[in-house]
Amino acid sequence: MFSATTSDETAPHTALPTDDVLCRWAVQDRSAARVFTRGAAVAVASPALCARDRLVVTGPAGDAIPLVRDVLAEVGRGYRLFGDRGLVDSVVTALPDLRPTSGFGWMDRTGSVAVPPDGTADWLPPAAAPAVTSLLDRAFPDSYAYPGRHGAGDRWAGVLPPDGSGAPLAVAALAWCAPGVGLLAGVATAPAARGRGLGRQVCAFVLAEALAAYGTAALVVDDGNTPALRLYRSLGLTYRPLRAAYFPPA
């Protein structure tokens, strides 16, 4: 059950009053997530969501701006605002103490995705965690998802060398999932193995697993990562521009 304490105009809820996929993803831990509404706007305060305390917001700016102001006063300035780019820009304009981040994207899809018939991607055993960590350190050190990190779990898939031995050449995780939304994260390919379609194999495998288990598969991608955007679009994911905003340290 969701719980919250609020002002008279910002109402708490025991059920999620929107079908927006960002809000559905944010309510992973129903014992910790707090859902607030004001008019047609909805905000979900979710601790340790994808490695940060996040306040996911959706709805019209006229309702969302006072909602965000009230909820941040309630949950604390350590929460990072997360939502559609135009909406976050409007909130930042109205609440100038917030600092916007660079733009990034949410991508998602439903339905099914075909795993390449020659693909060798599969789930890795827990014992592969050090090798996954080593690959991320070399190929994607800024990844939020790492083996053993809170919420990232141990569901890592990979493509091994042709003889099936040694460290994985490409990896991806199914992490920070919520009822109805499976999140792909930690996608990385060893520099020496790039250009061979291994990233596509592991992404297609994890997307297929996410769609089968959750119905919706999603991921977050930087706007400047053109090869990744091209790959994800080719796998049927649709792009949604987002932005975050935060209070700088005092």
PDB file of C-alpha atoms in Angstrom:
ATOM      1  CA  MET A   1       0.000   0.000   0.000  1.00  0.00           C
ATOM      2  CA  PHE A   2       1.219   3.486  -0.798  1.00  0.00           C
ATOM      3  CA  SER A   3       1.404   5.994   2.012  1.00  0.00           C
ATOM      4  CA  ALA A   4       1.857   9.737   2.240  1.00  0.00           C
ATOM      5  CA  THR A   5       1.192  12.763   4.374  1.00  0.00           C
ATOM      6  CA  THR A   6       0.185  15.842   2.424  1.00  0.00           C
ATOM      7  CA  SER A   7      -1.344  19.277   2.392  1.00  0.00           C
ATOM      8  CA  ASP A   8      -5.085  19.678   1.871  1.00  0.00           C
ATOM      9  CA  GLU A   9      -4.707  20.147  -1.891  1.00  0.00           C
ATOM     10  CA  THR A  10      -2.069  17.467  -2.518  1.00  0.00           C
ATOM     11  CA  ALA A  11      -3.795  14.153  -1.953  1.00  0.00           C
ATOM     12  CA  PRO A  12      -2.260  10.761  -1.068  1.00  0.00           C
ATOM     13  CA  HIS A  13      -3.423   7.557  -2.738  1.00  0.00           C
ATOM     14  CA  THR A  14      -3.472   3.860  -1.912  1.00  0.00           C
ATOM     15  CA  ALA A  15      -3.617   2.967  -5.626  1.00  0.00           C
ATOM     16  CA  LEU A  16      -1.823   4.444  -8.619  1.00  0.00           C
ATOM     17  CA  PRO A  17      -4.258   6.908 -10.265  1.00  0.00           C
ATOM     18  CA  THR A  18      -2.554   6.865 -13.691  1.00  0.00           C
ATOM     19  CA  ASP A  19      -1.503   4.314 -16.291  1.00  0.00           C
ATOM     20  CA  ASP A  20       1.562   6.348 -17.296  1.00  0.00           C
ATOM     21  CA  VAL A  21       4.443   3.901 -17.729  1.00  0.00           C
ATOM     22  CA  LEU A  22       6.946   6.118 -15.875  1.00  0.00           C
ATOM     23  CA  CYS A  23       4.733   6.175 -12.791  1.00  0.00           C
ATOM     24  CA  ARG A  24       4.046   2.442 -13.061  1.00  0.00           C
ATOM     25  CA  TRP A  25       7.797   1.824 -13.181  1.00  0.00           C
ATOM     26  CA  ALA A  26       8.390   4.101 -10.181  1.00  0.00           C
ATOM     27  CA  VAL A  27       6.139   2.111  -7.825  1.00  0.00           C
ATOM     28  CA  GLN A  28       8.459  -0.900  -7.653  1.00  0.00           C
ATOM     29  CA  ASP A  29       8.433  -1.096  -3.863  1.00  0.00           C
ATOM     30  CA  ARG A  30       4.838  -0.609  -2.761  1.00  0.00           C
ATOM     31  CA  SER A  31       5.902  -0.469   0.876  1.00  0.00           C
ATOM     32  CA  ALA A  32       8.186   2.517   0.206  1.00  0.00           C
ATOM     33  CA  ALA A  33       6.745   4.381  -2.810  1.00  0.00           C
ATOM     34  CA  ARG A  34       4.551   7.381  -2.011  1.00  0.00           C
ATOM     35  CA  VAL A  35       1.965   8.561  -4.520  1.00  0.00           C
ATOM     36  CA  PHE A  36       0.609  12.123  -4.555  1.00  0.00           C
ATOM     37  CA  THR A  37      -1.847  13.949  -6.807  1.00  0.00           C
ATOM     38  CA  ARG A  38      -2.956  17.493  -7.370  1.00  0.00           C
ATOM     39  CA  GLY A  39      -5.596  18.092 -10.011  1.00  0.00           C
ATOM     40  CA  ALA A  40      -4.569  16.008 -13.031  1.00  0.00           C
ATOM     41  CA  ALA A  41      -0.898  15.703 -11.988  1.00  0.00           C
ATOM     42  CA  VAL A  42       0.604  12.628 -10.329  1.00  0.00           C
ATOM     43  CA  ALA A  43       3.935  12.332  -8.510  1.00  0.00           C
ATOM     44  CA  VAL A  44       5.587   9.164  -7.224  1.00  0.00           C
ATOM     45  CA  ALA A  45       8.361   9.502  -4.639  1.00  0.00           C
ATOM     46  CA  SER A  46      10.439   6.335  -4.894  1.00  0.00           C
ATOM     47  CA  PRO A  47      13.617   5.824  -2.827  1.00  0.00           C
ATOM     48  CA  ALA A  48      16.643   4.105  -4.386  1.00  0.00           C
ATOM     49  CA  LEU A  49      15.007   3.967  -7.815  1.00  0.00           C
ATOM     50  CA  CYS A  50      17.745   3.213 -10.338  1.00  0.00           C
ATOM     51  CA  ALA A  51      20.418   4.164  -7.778  1.00  0.00           C
ATOM     52  CA  ARG A  52      18.809   7.471  -6.704  1.00  0.00           C
ATOM     53  CA  ASP A  53      15.849   8.759  -4.706  1.00  0.00           C
ATOM     54  CA  ARG A  54      13.548   9.977  -7.485  1.00  0.00           C
ATOM     55  CA  LEU A  55      10.339  11.968  -7.777  1.00  0.00           C
ATOM     56  CA  VAL A  56       8.622  10.899 -10.994  1.00  0.00           C
ATOM     57  CA  VAL A  57       5.992  13.398 -12.134  1.00  0.00           C
ATOM     58  CA  THR A  58       3.439  13.498 -14.929  1.00  0.00           C
ATOM     59  CA  GLY A  59       0.494  15.707 -15.851  1.00  0.00           C
ATOM     60  CA  PRO A  60      -0.165  19.332 -16.841  1.00  0.00           C
ATOM     61  CA  ALA A  61       2.359  21.912 -15.670  1.00  0.00           C
ATOM     62  CA  GLY A  62      -0.277  24.026 -13.930  1.00  0.00           C
ATOM     63  CA  ASP A  63      -0.997  21.165 -11.531  1.00  0.00           C
ATOM     64  CA  ALA A  64       2.476  19.612 -11.511  1.00  0.00           C
ATOM     65  CA  ILE A  65       4.383  22.721 -10.397  1.00  0.00           C
ATOM     66  CA  PRO A  66       2.596  23.175  -7.035  1.00  0.00           C
ATOM     67  CA  LEU A  67       2.507  19.386  -6.623  1.00  0.00           C
ATOM     68  CA  VAL A  68       6.287  19.102  -7.001  1.00  0.00           C
ATOM     69  CA  ARG A  69       6.825  22.059  -4.662  1.00  0.00           C
ATOM     70  CA  ASP A  70       4.659  20.484  -1.948  1.00  0.00           C
ATOM     71  CA  VAL A  71       6.002  16.948  -2.333  1.00  0.00           C
ATOM     72  CA  LEU A  72       9.661  18.001  -2.280  1.00  0.00           C
ATOM     73  CA  ALA A  73       8.936  19.901   0.925  1.00  0.00           C
ATOM     74  CA  GLU A  74       7.466  16.664   2.291  1.00  0.00           C
ATOM     75  CA  VAL A  75      10.032  14.079   1.128  1.00  0.00           C
ATOM     76  CA  GLY A  76      13.157  16.243   1.141  1.00  0.00           C
ATOM     77  CA  ARG A  77      15.472  18.001  -1.292  1.00  0.00           C
ATOM     78  CA  GLY A  78      17.519  14.854  -1.850  1.00  0.00           C
ATOM     79  CA  TYR A  79      14.904  13.550  -4.285  1.00  0.00           C
ATOM     80  CA  ARG A  80      15.682  14.065  -7.974  1.00  0.00           C
ATOM     81  CA  LEU A  81      12.832  15.175 -10.248  1.00  0.00           C
ATOM     82  CA  PHE A  82      12.282  12.878 -13.251  1.00  0.00           C
ATOM     83  CA  GLY A  83       9.756  13.311 -16.052  1.00  0.00           C
ATOM     84  CA  ASP A  84       8.900  14.467 -19.547  1.00  0.00           C
ATOM     85  CA  ARG A  85      11.378  17.072 -20.737  1.00  0.00           C
ATOM     86  CA  GLY A  86       8.922  19.891 -21.357  1.00  0.00           C
ATOM     87  CA  LEU A  87       7.231  19.354 -18.000  1.00  0.00           C
ATOM     88  CA  VAL A  88      10.500  19.309 -16.051  1.00  0.00           C
ATOM     89  CA  ASP A  89      11.615  22.460 -17.893  1.00  0.00           C
ATOM     90  CA  SER A  90       8.394  24.184 -16.784  1.00  0.00           C
ATOM     91  CA  VAL A  91       8.910  23.085 -13.176  1.00  0.00           C
ATOM     92  CA  VAL A  92      12.517  24.318 -13.198  1.00  0.00           C
ATOM     93  CA  THR A  93      11.399  27.700 -14.538  1.00  0.00           C
ATOM     94  CA  ALA A  94       8.894  27.999 -11.683  1.00  0.00           C
ATOM     95  CA  LEU A  95      11.248  26.577  -9.022  1.00  0.00           C
ATOM     96  CA  PRO A  96      14.620  28.081  -9.984  1.00  0.00           C
ATOM     97  CA  ASP A  97      16.536  26.448  -7.123  1.00  0.00           C
ATOM     98  CA  LEU A  98      16.303  23.217  -9.128  1.00  0.00           C
ATOM     99  CA  ARG A  99      19.099  22.509 -11.612  1.00  0.00           C
ATOM    100  CA  PRO A 100      18.209  20.646 -14.828  1.00  0.00           C
ATOM    101  CA  THR A 101      20.307  17.819 -16.215  1.00  0.00           C
ATOM    102  CA  SER A 102      21.053  17.214 -19.869  1.00  0.00           C
ATOM    103  CA  GLY A 103      18.282  15.570 -21.833  1.00  0.00           C
ATOM    104  CA  PHE A 104      17.973  11.803 -22.103  1.00  0.00           C
ATOM    105  CA  GLY A 105      15.332   9.388 -23.270  1.00  0.00           C
ATOM    106  CA  TRP A 106      12.999   6.678 -22.047  1.00  0.00           C
ATOM    107  CA  MET A 107      12.329   3.975 -24.628  1.00  0.00           C
ATOM    108  CA  ASP A 108       9.736   1.230 -24.335  1.00  0.00           C
ATOM    109  CA  ARG A 109       7.662  -1.281 -26.236  1.00  0.00           C
ATOM    110  CA  THR A 110       5.093  -4.012 -25.761  1.00  0.00           C
ATOM    111  CA  GLY A 111       4.379  -7.131 -27.795  1.00  0.00           C
ATOM    112  CA  SER A 112       7.136  -9.601 -28.564  1.00  0.00           C
ATOM    113  CA  VAL A 113      10.628  -9.381 -29.994  1.00  0.00           C
ATOM    114  CA  ALA A 114      12.370 -12.131 -31.929  1.00  0.00           C
ATOM    115  CA  VAL A 115      15.667 -13.328 -30.512  1.00  0.00           C
ATOM    116  CA  PRO A 116      18.147 -13.644 -33.417  1.00  0.00           C
ATOM    117  CA  PRO A 117      18.180 -17.342 -34.400  1.00  0.00           C
ATOM    118  CA  ASP A 118      21.976 -17.451 -34.337  1.00  0.00           C
ATOM    119  CA  GLY A 119      22.185 -15.585 -31.051  1.00  0.00           C
ATOM    120  CA  THR A 120      24.125 -17.147 -28.208  1.00  0.00           C
ATOM    121  CA  ALA A 121      23.030 -14.760 -25.446  1.00  0.00           C
ATOM    122  CA  ASP A 122      21.812 -16.403 -22.255  1.00  0.00           C
ATOM    123  CA  TRP A 123      21.514 -15.727 -18.544  1.00  0.00           C
ATOM    124  CA  LEU A 124      24.864 -15.750 -16.777  1.00  0.00           C
ATOM    125  CA  PRO A 125      25.430 -17.598 -13.499  1.00  0.00           C
ATOM    126  CA  PRO A 126      26.054 -15.584 -10.295  1.00  0.00           C
ATOM    127  CA  ALA A 127      29.703 -16.652 -10.458  1.00  0.00           C
ATOM    128  CA  ALA A 128      30.096 -14.448 -13.561  1.00  0.00           C
ATOM    129  CA  ALA A 129      29.571 -11.264 -11.505  1.00  0.00           C
ATOM    130  CA  PRO A 130      33.302 -10.366 -11.294  1.00  0.00           C
ATOM    131  CA  ALA A 131      33.665 -10.746 -15.070  1.00  0.00           C
ATOM    132  CA  VAL A 132      30.565  -8.587 -15.656  1.00  0.00           C
ATOM    133  CA  THR A 133      31.964  -5.945 -13.296  1.00  0.00           C
ATOM    134  CA  SER A 134      35.296  -5.989 -15.128  1.00  0.00           C
ATOM    135  CA  LEU A 135      33.582  -5.535 -18.500  1.00  0.00           C
ATOM    136  CA  LEU A 136      31.477  -2.629 -17.213  1.00  0.00           C
ATOM    137  CA  ASP A 137      34.568  -0.992 -15.707  1.00  0.00           C
ATOM    138  CA  ARG A 138      36.223  -1.072 -19.131  1.00  0.00           C
ATOM    139  CA  ALA A 139      33.286  -0.439 -21.454  1.00  0.00           C
ATOM    140  CA  PHE A 140      30.591   1.404 -19.444  1.00  0.00           C
ATOM    141  CA  PRO A 141      31.909   2.709 -16.100  1.00  0.00           C
ATOM    142  CA  ASP A 142      29.008   5.194 -15.800  1.00  0.00           C
ATOM    143  CA  SER A 143      26.424   2.388 -15.754  1.00  0.00           C
ATOM    144  CA  TYR A 144      23.912   2.621 -12.909  1.00  0.00           C
ATOM    145  CA  ALA A 145      23.513  -1.163 -13.037  1.00  0.00           C
ATOM    146  CA  TYR A 146      26.342  -3.251 -11.594  1.00  0.00           C
ATOM    147  CA  PRO A 147      26.237  -6.751 -10.100  1.00  0.00           C
ATOM    148  CA  GLY A 148      25.342  -6.533  -6.431  1.00  0.00           C
ATOM    149  CA  ARG A 149      24.105  -2.931  -6.598  1.00  0.00           C
ATOM    150  CA  HIS A 150      20.777  -2.306  -4.860  1.00  0.00           C
ATOM    151  CA  GLY A 151      17.907  -2.985  -7.244  1.00  0.00           C
ATOM    152  CA  ALA A 152      20.112  -4.192 -10.076  1.00  0.00           C
ATOM    153  CA  GLY A 153      19.820  -7.787  -8.883  1.00  0.00           C
ATOM    154  CA  ASP A 154      21.808 -10.641 -10.320  1.00  0.00           C
ATOM    155  CA  ARG A 155      19.842 -11.160 -13.562  1.00  0.00           C
ATOM    156  CA  TRP A 156      22.643 -10.521 -15.996  1.00  0.00           C
ATOM    157  CA  ALA A 157      22.708 -11.938 -19.509  1.00  0.00           C
ATOM    158  CA  GLY A 158      25.725 -12.180 -21.735  1.00  0.00           C
ATOM    159  CA  VAL A 159      27.337 -13.487 -24.880  1.00  0.00           C
ATOM    160  CA  LEU A 160      30.352 -15.707 -24.241  1.00  0.00           C
ATOM    161  CA  PRO A 161      33.259 -16.357 -26.643  1.00  0.00           C
ATOM    162  CA  PRO A 162      32.512 -18.945 -29.365  1.00  0.00           C
ATOM    163  CA  ASP A 163      34.009 -21.800 -27.339  1.00  0.00           C
ATOM    164  CA  GLY A 164      31.709 -20.944 -24.410  1.00  0.00           C
ATOM    165  CA  SER A 165      34.551 -20.249 -22.011  1.00  0.00           C
ATOM    166  CA  GLY A 166      36.117 -17.127 -20.605  1.00  0.00           C
ATOM    167  CA  ALA A 167      34.622 -13.743 -19.779  1.00  0.00           C
ATOM    168  CA  PRO A 168      31.462 -12.480 -21.517  1.00  0.00           C
ATOM    169  CA  LEU A 169      31.952 -10.282 -24.572  1.00  0.00           C
ATOM    170  CA  ALA A 170      28.642  -8.411 -24.178  1.00  0.00           C
ATOM    171  CA  VAL A 171      26.271  -8.058 -21.220  1.00  0.00           C
ATOM    172  CA  ALA A 172      22.937  -6.556 -20.197  1.00  0.00           C
ATOM    173  CA  ALA A 173      20.801  -6.704 -17.062  1.00  0.00           C
ATOM    174  CA  LEU A 174      17.121  -6.872 -16.257  1.00  0.00           C
ATOM    175  CA  ALA A 175      17.082  -4.432 -13.335  1.00  0.00           C
ATOM    176  CA  TRP A 176      14.816  -2.140 -11.291  1.00  0.00           C
ATOM    177  CA  CYS A 177      11.736  -3.886 -12.645  1.00  0.00           C
ATOM    178  CA  ALA A 178       8.192  -3.141 -11.502  1.00  0.00           C
ATOM    179  CA  PRO A 179       4.896  -4.980 -11.904  1.00  0.00           C
ATOM    180  CA  GLY A 180       4.205  -4.651 -15.619  1.00  0.00           C
ATOM    181  CA  VAL A 181       7.521  -2.965 -16.547  1.00  0.00           C
ATOM    182  CA  GLY A 182      10.874  -4.709 -17.073  1.00  0.00           C
ATOM    183  CA  LEU A 183      13.903  -2.417 -17.382  1.00  0.00           C
ATOM    184  CA  LEU A 184      16.945  -3.207 -19.522  1.00  0.00           C
ATOM    185  CA  ALA A 185      20.157  -1.715 -18.085  1.00  0.00           C
ATOM    186  CA  GLY A 186      23.924  -2.114 -18.017  1.00  0.00           C
ATOM    187  CA  VAL A 187      24.307  -2.792 -21.744  1.00  0.00           C
ATOM    188  CA  ALA A 188      27.992  -3.068 -22.620  1.00  0.00           C
ATOM    189  CA  THR A 189      30.208  -4.737 -25.210  1.00  0.00           C
ATOM    190  CA  ALA A 190      33.934  -5.312 -24.817  1.00  0.00           C
ATOM    191  CA  PRO A 191      35.790  -2.777 -27.009  1.00  0.00           C
ATOM    192  CA  ALA A 192      37.613  -5.507 -28.937  1.00  0.00           C
ATOM    193  CA  ALA A 193      34.316  -7.298 -29.697  1.00  0.00           C
ATOM    194  CA  ARG A 194      32.333  -4.354 -31.061  1.00  0.00           C
ATOM    195  CA  GLY A 195      30.917  -4.355 -34.567  1.00  0.00           C
ATOM    196  CA  ARG A 196      29.937  -8.039 -34.485  1.00  0.00           C
ATOM    197  CA  GLY A 197      26.287  -7.684 -33.474  1.00  0.00           C
ATOM    198  CA  LEU A 198      26.853  -9.010 -29.952  1.00  0.00           C
ATOM    199  CA  GLY A 199      25.159  -6.030 -28.319  1.00  0.00           C
ATOM    200  CA  ARG A 200      22.092  -6.624 -30.455  1.00  0.00           C
ATOM    201  CA  GLN A 201      22.038 -10.298 -29.481  1.00  0.00           C
ATOM    202  CA  VAL A 202      22.130  -9.647 -25.749  1.00  0.00           C
ATOM    203  CA  CYS A 203      19.626  -6.765 -25.982  1.00  0.00           C
ATOM    204  CA  ALA A 204      17.171  -8.839 -28.023  1.00  0.00           C
ATOM    205  CA  PHE A 205      17.467 -11.692 -25.534  1.00  0.00           C
ATOM    206  CA  VAL A 206      16.822  -9.516 -22.467  1.00  0.00           C
ATOM    207  CA  LEU A 207      14.022  -7.602 -24.204  1.00  0.00           C
ATOM    208  CA  ALA A 208      12.297 -10.879 -25.068  1.00  0.00           C
ATOM    209  CA  GLU A 209      12.629 -12.028 -21.453  1.00  0.00           C
ATOM    210  CA  ALA A 210      11.297  -8.686 -20.159  1.00  0.00           C
ATOM    211  CA  LEU A 211       8.310  -8.720 -22.505  1.00  0.00           C
ATOM    212  CA  ALA A 212       7.444 -12.293 -21.566  1.00  0.00           C
ATOM    213  CA  ALA A 213       7.697 -11.598 -17.831  1.00  0.00           C
ATOM    214  CA  TYR A 214       6.324  -8.050 -17.558  1.00  0.00           C
ATOM    215  CA  GLY A 215       4.440  -7.154 -20.749  1.00  0.00           C
ATOM    216  CA  THR A 216       6.348  -3.876 -21.226  1.00  0.00           C
ATOM    217  CA  ALA A 217      10.106  -3.576 -21.754  1.00  0.00           C
ATOM    218  CA  ALA A 218      11.885  -0.257 -21.272  1.00  0.00           C
ATOM    219  CA  LEU A 219      15.286   1.380 -20.925  1.00  0.00           C
ATOM    220  CA  VAL A 220      16.900   4.783 -20.410  1.00  0.00           C
ATOM    221  CA  VAL A 221      19.404   6.123 -22.949  1.00  0.00           C
ATOM    222  CA  ASP A 222      21.523   9.254 -23.321  1.00  0.00           C
ATOM    223  CA  ASP A 223      20.534  11.526 -26.202  1.00  0.00           C
ATOM    224  CA  GLY A 224      24.090  11.562 -27.515  1.00  0.00           C
ATOM    225  CA  ASN A 225      24.410   7.779 -27.780  1.00  0.00           C
ATOM    226  CA  THR A 226      23.512   7.560 -31.465  1.00  0.00           C
ATOM    227  CA  PRO A 227      24.526   3.892 -31.996  1.00  0.00           C
ATOM    228  CA  ALA A 228      22.425   2.791 -29.009  1.00  0.00           C
ATOM    229  CA  LEU A 229      19.427   4.833 -30.157  1.00  0.00           C
ATOM    230  CA  ARG A 230      19.687   3.253 -33.605  1.00  0.00           C
ATOM    231  CA  LEU A 231      19.889  -0.250 -32.111  1.00  0.00           C
ATOM    232  CA  TYR A 232      16.976   0.230 -29.727  1.00  0.00           C
ATOM    233  CA  ARG A 233      14.748   1.721 -32.417  1.00  0.00           C
ATOM    234  CA  SER A 234      15.549  -1.248 -34.659  1.00  0.00           C
ATOM    235  CA  LEU A 235      14.288  -3.500 -31.840  1.00  0.00           C
ATOM    236  CA  GLY A 236      10.962  -1.671 -31.839  1.00  0.00           C
ATOM    237  CA  LEU A 237      11.391   0.666 -28.867  1.00  0.00           C
ATOM    238  CA  THR A 238       9.807   4.123 -29.020  1.00  0.00           C
ATOM    239  CA  TYR A 239      11.667   7.200 -27.743  1.00  0.00           C
ATOM    240  CA  ARG A 240      10.244   9.618 -25.143  1.00  0.00           C
ATOM    241  CA  PRO A 241      12.344  12.711 -24.251  1.00  0.00           C
ATOM    242  CA  LEU A 242      12.973  13.137 -20.513  1.00  0.00           C
ATOM    243  CA  ARG A 243      14.911  15.350 -18.158  1.00  0.00           C
ATOM    244  CA  ALA A 244      15.841  15.243 -14.494  1.00  0.00           C
ATOM    245  CA  ALA A 245      16.386  18.126 -12.079  1.00  0.00           C
ATOM    246  CA  TYR A 246      17.961  18.320  -8.643  1.00  0.00           C
ATOM    247  CA  PHE A 247      18.843  20.657  -5.813  1.00  0.00           C
ATOM    248  CA  PRO A 248      22.611  21.282  -5.792  1.00  0.00           C
ATOM    249  CA  PRO A 249      24.452  20.508  -2.555  1.00  0.00           C
ATOM    250  CA  ALA A 250      24.271  23.310  -0.031  1.00  0.00           C
TER     251      ALA A 250
END
